[in-house]
mmCIF file with all atom_site columns, C-alpha atoms in Angstrom:
data_model
loop_
_atom_site.group_PDB
_atom_site.id
_atom_site.type_symbol
_atom_site.label_atom_id
_atom_site.label_alt_id
_atom_site.label_comp_id
_atom_site.label_asym_id
_atom_site.label_entity_id
_atom_site.label_seq_id
_atom_site.pdbx_PDB_ins_code
_atom_site.Cartn_x
_atom_site.Cartn_y
_atom_site.Cartn_z
_atom_site.occupancy
_atom_site.B_iso_or_equiv
_atom_site.pdbx_formal_charge
_atom_site.auth_seq_id
_atom_site.auth_comp_id
_atom_site.auth_asym_id
_atom_site.auth_atom_id
_atom_site.pdbx_PDB_model_num
ATOM 1  C CA . MET C 1 1  ? 25.669  -18.838 9.343  1.00 0.00 ? 25  MET C CA 1
ATOM 2  C CA . LYS C 1 2  ? 25.393  -22.601 8.915  1.00 0.00 ? 26  LYS C CA 1
ATOM 3  C CA . GLU C 1 3  ? 21.604  -22.125 9.258  1.00 0.00 ? 27  GLU C CA 1
ATOM 4  C CA . LEU C 1 4  ? 21.620  -20.533 5.799  1.00 0.00 ? 28  LEU C CA 1
ATOM 5  C CA . LYS C 1 5  ? 22.163  -23.919 4.180  1.00 0.00 ? 29  LYS C CA 1
ATOM 6  C CA . ASP C 1 6  ? 18.655  -24.966 5.262  1.00 0.00 ? 30  ASP C CA 1
ATOM 7  C CA . THR C 1 7  ? 16.700  -22.570 3.034  1.00 0.00 ? 31  THR C CA 1
ATOM 8  C CA . ALA C 1 8  ? 13.473  -24.554 3.399  1.00 0.00 ? 32  ALA C CA 1
ATOM 9  C CA . GLY C 1 9  ? 13.774  -24.375 7.187  1.00 0.00 ? 33  GLY C CA 1
ATOM 10 C CA . ILE C 1 10 ? 14.500  -20.647 7.138  1.00 0.00 ? 34  ILE C CA 1
ATOM 11 C CA . THR C 1 11 ? 11.555  -20.036 4.813  1.00 0.00 ? 35  THR C CA 1
ATOM 12 C CA . ARG C 1 12 ? 9.234   -22.065 7.068  1.00 0.00 ? 36  ARG C CA 1
ATOM 13 C CA . ARG C 1 13 ? 10.465  -20.245 10.170 1.00 0.00 ? 37  ARG C CA 1
ATOM 14 C CA . CYS C 1 14 ? 10.013  -16.828 8.512  1.00 0.00 ? 38  CYS C CA 1
ATOM 15 C CA . GLU C 1 15 ? 6.460   -17.729 7.481  1.00 0.00 ? 39  GLU C CA 1
ATOM 16 C CA . GLU C 1 16 ? 5.580   -19.088 10.931 1.00 0.00 ? 40  GLU C CA 1
ATOM 17 C CA . GLU C 1 17 ? 7.024   -16.184 12.911 1.00 0.00 ? 41  GLU C CA 1
ATOM 18 C CA . ASN C 1 18 ? 5.941   -13.491 10.417 1.00 0.00 ? 42  ASN C CA 1
ATOM 19 C CA . GLU C 1 19 ? 8.838   -11.397 11.748 1.00 0.00 ? 43  GLU C CA 1
ATOM 20 C CA . PRO C 1 20 ? 12.394  -10.748 10.550 1.00 0.00 ? 44  PRO C CA 1
ATOM 21 C CA . ILE C 1 21 ? 14.891  -13.471 11.502 1.00 0.00 ? 45  ILE C CA 1
ATOM 22 C CA . HIS C 1 22 ? 18.300  -12.246 12.694 1.00 0.00 ? 46  HIS C CA 1
ATOM 23 C CA . ILE C 1 23 ? 21.226  -14.390 11.578 1.00 0.00 ? 47  ILE C CA 1
ATOM 24 C CA . THR C 1 24 ? 24.425  -14.104 13.589 1.00 0.00 ? 48  THR C CA 1
ATOM 25 C CA . LYS C 1 25 ? 28.039  -14.795 12.781 1.00 0.00 ? 49  LYS C CA 1
ATOM 26 C CA . ASN C 1 26 ? 30.386  -15.414 15.691 1.00 0.00 ? 50  ASN C CA 1
ATOM 27 C CA . GLY C 1 27 ? 27.702  -14.082 18.041 1.00 0.00 ? 51  GLY C CA 1
ATOM 28 C CA . TYR C 1 28 ? 27.164  -10.798 16.180 1.00 0.00 ? 52  TYR C CA 1
ATOM 29 C CA . ASP C 1 29 ? 24.203  -9.786  14.030 1.00 0.00 ? 53  ASP C CA 1
ATOM 30 C CA . CYS C 1 30 ? 25.106  -10.356 10.411 1.00 0.00 ? 54  CYS C CA 1
ATOM 31 C CA . LEU C 1 31 ? 21.927  -10.684 8.330  1.00 0.00 ? 55  LEU C CA 1
ATOM 32 C CA . VAL C 1 32 ? 18.194  -10.207 8.610  1.00 0.00 ? 56  VAL C CA 1
ATOM 33 C CA . VAL C 1 33 ? 15.944  -12.538 6.624  1.00 0.00 ? 57  VAL C CA 1
ATOM 34 C CA . MET C 1 34 ? 12.189  -12.172 6.125  1.00 0.00 ? 58  MET C CA 1
ATOM 35 C CA . THR C 1 35 ? 9.439   -13.104 3.720  1.00 0.00 ? 59  THR C CA 1
ATOM 36 C CA . SER C 1 36 ? 8.399   -10.670 1.006  1.00 0.00 ? 60  SER C CA 1
ATOM 37 C CA . LYS C 1 37 ? 5.064   -10.222 2.804  1.00 0.00 ? 61  LYS C CA 1
ATOM 38 C CA . THR C 1 38 ? 6.824   -9.251  6.032  1.00 0.00 ? 62  THR C CA 1
ATOM 39 C CA . PHE C 1 39 ? 9.145   -6.915  4.139  1.00 0.00 ? 63  PHE C CA 1
ATOM 40 C CA . GLU C 1 40 ? 6.156   -5.187  2.523  1.00 0.00 ? 64  GLU C CA 1
ATOM 41 C CA . LYS C 1 41 ? 4.550   -4.782  5.965  1.00 0.00 ? 65  LYS C CA 1
ATOM 42 C CA . TYR C 1 42 ? 7.686   -3.162  7.394  1.00 0.00 ? 66  TYR C CA 1
ATOM 43 C CA . ASP C 1 43 ? 8.228   -1.064  4.259  1.00 0.00 ? 67  ASP C CA 1
ATOM 44 C CA . ARG C 1 44 ? 4.640   0.229   4.371  1.00 0.00 ? 68  ARG C CA 1
ATOM 45 C CA . ALA C 1 45 ? 4.939   1.055   8.090  1.00 0.00 ? 69  ALA C CA 1
ATOM 46 C CA . LEU C 1 46 ? 8.219   2.895   7.482  1.00 0.00 ? 70  LEU C CA 1
ATOM 47 C CA . LYS C 1 47 ? 6.732   4.925   4.625  1.00 0.00 ? 71  LYS C CA 1
ATOM 48 C CA . GLN C 1 48 ? 3.671   5.804   6.728  1.00 0.00 ? 72  GLN C CA 1
ATOM 49 C CA . ALA C 1 49 ? 5.903   6.931   9.598  1.00 0.00 ? 73  ALA C CA 1
ATOM 50 C CA . ALA C 1 50 ? 7.971   9.053   7.198  1.00 0.00 ? 74  ALA C CA 1
ATOM 51 C CA . GLN C 1 51 ? 4.789   10.655  5.815  1.00 0.00 ? 75  GLN C CA 1
ATOM 52 C CA . ARG C 1 52 ? 3.523   11.401  9.341  1.00 0.00 ? 76  ARG C CA 1
ATOM 53 C CA . GLU C 1 53 ? 6.851   13.077  10.120 1.00 0.00 ? 77  GLU C CA 1
ATOM 54 C CA . LEU C 1 54 ? 6.608   15.193  6.962  1.00 0.00 ? 78  LEU C CA 1
ATOM 55 C CA . ASP C 1 55 ? 3.047   16.181  7.876  1.00 0.00 ? 79  ASP C CA 1
ATOM 56 C CA . ARG C 1 56 ? 4.155   17.048  11.406 1.00 0.00 ? 80  ARG C CA 1
ATOM 57 C CA . GLN C 1 57 ? 6.978   19.206  10.084 1.00 0.00 ? 81  GLN C CA 1
ATOM 58 C CA . ARG C 1 58 ? 4.603   21.053  7.733  1.00 0.00 ? 82  ARG C CA 1
ATOM 59 C CA . TYR C 1 59 ? 2.180   21.584  10.629 1.00 0.00 ? 83  TYR C CA 1
ATOM 60 C CA . PHE C 1 60 ? 4.887   23.341  12.656 1.00 0.00 ? 84  PHE C CA 1
ATOM 61 C CA . ASP C 1 61 ? 6.881   25.039  9.882  1.00 0.00 ? 85  ASP C CA 1
ATOM 62 C CA . GLU C 1 62 ? 4.221   27.623  8.971  1.00 0.00 ? 86  GLU C CA 1
ATOM 63 C CA . PRO C 1 63 ? 3.628   28.968  12.513 1.00 0.00 ? 87  PRO C CA 1
ATOM 64 C CA . VAL C 1 64 ? 7.373   29.010  13.193 1.00 0.00 ? 88  VAL C CA 1
ATOM 65 C CA . SER C 1 65 ? 7.888   30.951  9.962  1.00 0.00 ? 89  SER C CA 1
ATOM 66 C CA . ASP C 1 66 ? 5.230   33.478  11.043 1.00 0.00 ? 90  ASP C CA 1
ATOM 67 C CA . ILE C 1 67 ? 6.870   33.871  14.453 1.00 0.00 ? 91  ILE C CA 1
ATOM 68 C CA . GLU C 1 68 ? 10.270  34.404  12.827 1.00 0.00 ? 92  GLU C CA 1
ATOM 69 C CA . ALA C 1 69 ? 8.729   37.069  10.563 1.00 0.00 ? 93  ALA C CA 1
ATOM 70 C CA . GLY C 1 70 ? 7.327   38.776  13.665 1.00 0.00 ? 94  GLY C CA 1
ATOM 71 C CA . PHE C 1 71 ? 10.753  38.857  15.289 1.00 0.00 ? 95  PHE C CA 1
ATOM 72 C CA . GLU C 1 72 ? 12.204  40.303  12.087 1.00 0.00 ? 96  GLU C CA 1
ATOM 73 C CA . ASP C 1 73 ? 9.517   43.039  12.151 1.00 0.00 ? 97  ASP C CA 1
ATOM 74 C CA . ILE C 1 74 ? 10.410  43.867  15.756 1.00 0.00 ? 98  ILE C CA 1
ATOM 75 C CA . ALA C 1 75 ? 14.125  43.990  14.934 1.00 0.00 ? 99  ALA C CA 1
ATOM 76 C CA . ALA C 1 76 ? 13.444  46.273  11.951 1.00 0.00 ? 100 ALA C CA 1
ATOM 77 C CA . GLY C 1 77 ? 11.244  48.583  14.024 1.00 0.00 ? 101 GLY C CA 1
ATOM 78 C CA . ARG C 1 78 ? 8.039   47.717  12.149 1.00 0.00 ? 102 ARG C CA 1
ATOM 79 C CA . THR C 1 79 ? 5.873   47.839  15.254 1.00 0.00 ? 103 THR C CA 1
ATOM 80 C CA . ALA C 1 80 ? 2.989   49.894  16.626 1.00 0.00 ? 104 ALA C CA 1
ATOM 81 C CA . ASP C 1 81 ? 1.630   50.442  20.113 1.00 0.00 ? 105 ASP C CA 1
ATOM 82 C CA . ALA C 1 82 ? -1.309  48.079  20.660 1.00 0.00 ? 106 ALA C CA 1
ATOM 83 C CA . PHE C 1 83 ? -3.422  50.588  22.601 1.00 0.00 ? 107 PHE C CA 1
ATOM 84 C CA . GLU C 1 84 ? -2.900  53.302  20.000 1.00 0.00 ? 108 GLU C CA 1
ATOM 85 C CA . SER C 1 85 ? -3.727  50.880  17.183 1.00 0.00 ? 109 SER C CA 1
ATOM 86 C CA . LEU C 1 86 ? -6.939  49.755  18.897 1.00 0.00 ? 110 LEU C CA 1
ATOM 87 C CA . ALA C 1 87 ? -7.970  53.356  19.573 1.00 0.00 ? 111 ALA C CA 1
ATOM 88 C CA . ALA C 1 88 ? -7.390  54.219  15.905 1.00 0.00 ? 112 ALA C CA 1
ATOM 89 C CA . LEU C 1 89 ? -9.489  51.251  14.785 1.00 0.00 ? 113 LEU C CA 1
ATOM 90 C CA . ARG C 1 90 ? -12.317 52.180  17.175 1.00 0.00 ? 114 ARG C CA 1
ATOM 91 C CA . GLU C 1 91 ? -12.307 55.731  15.879 1.00 0.00 ? 115 GLU C CA 1
ATOM 92 C CA . LYS C 1 92 ? -12.166 54.617  12.242 1.00 0.00 ? 116 LYS C CA 1
ATOM 93 C CA . HIS C 1 93 ? -15.108 52.242  12.661 1.00 0.00 ? 117 HIS C CA 1
ATOM 94 C CA . GLY C 1 94 ? -17.121 54.386  15.078 1.00 0.00 ? 118 GLY C CA 1
ATOM 95 C CA . LEU C 1 95 ? -16.909 52.038  18.005 1.00 0.00 ? 119 LEU C CA 1
#
């Protein structure tokens, strides 16, 4: 924590390392210090990761919803024999 008194040194170190600086107190992490530019970089990366996760969820939610609807149809007895259905379609369309 005594490092915090040297703000010019901390600023210089943050700019040189371009990474967050972990400050400890009694050997335990206490604070993280970084430049605004570094913060913006991390913030942008976090937002992009969150957006990718939302996109991934949307990509899987629709098919899962369709599968769940299929199971509900089966449970409710809204089914038809595949061979009979195909035969009916062939007959209907003259195939």
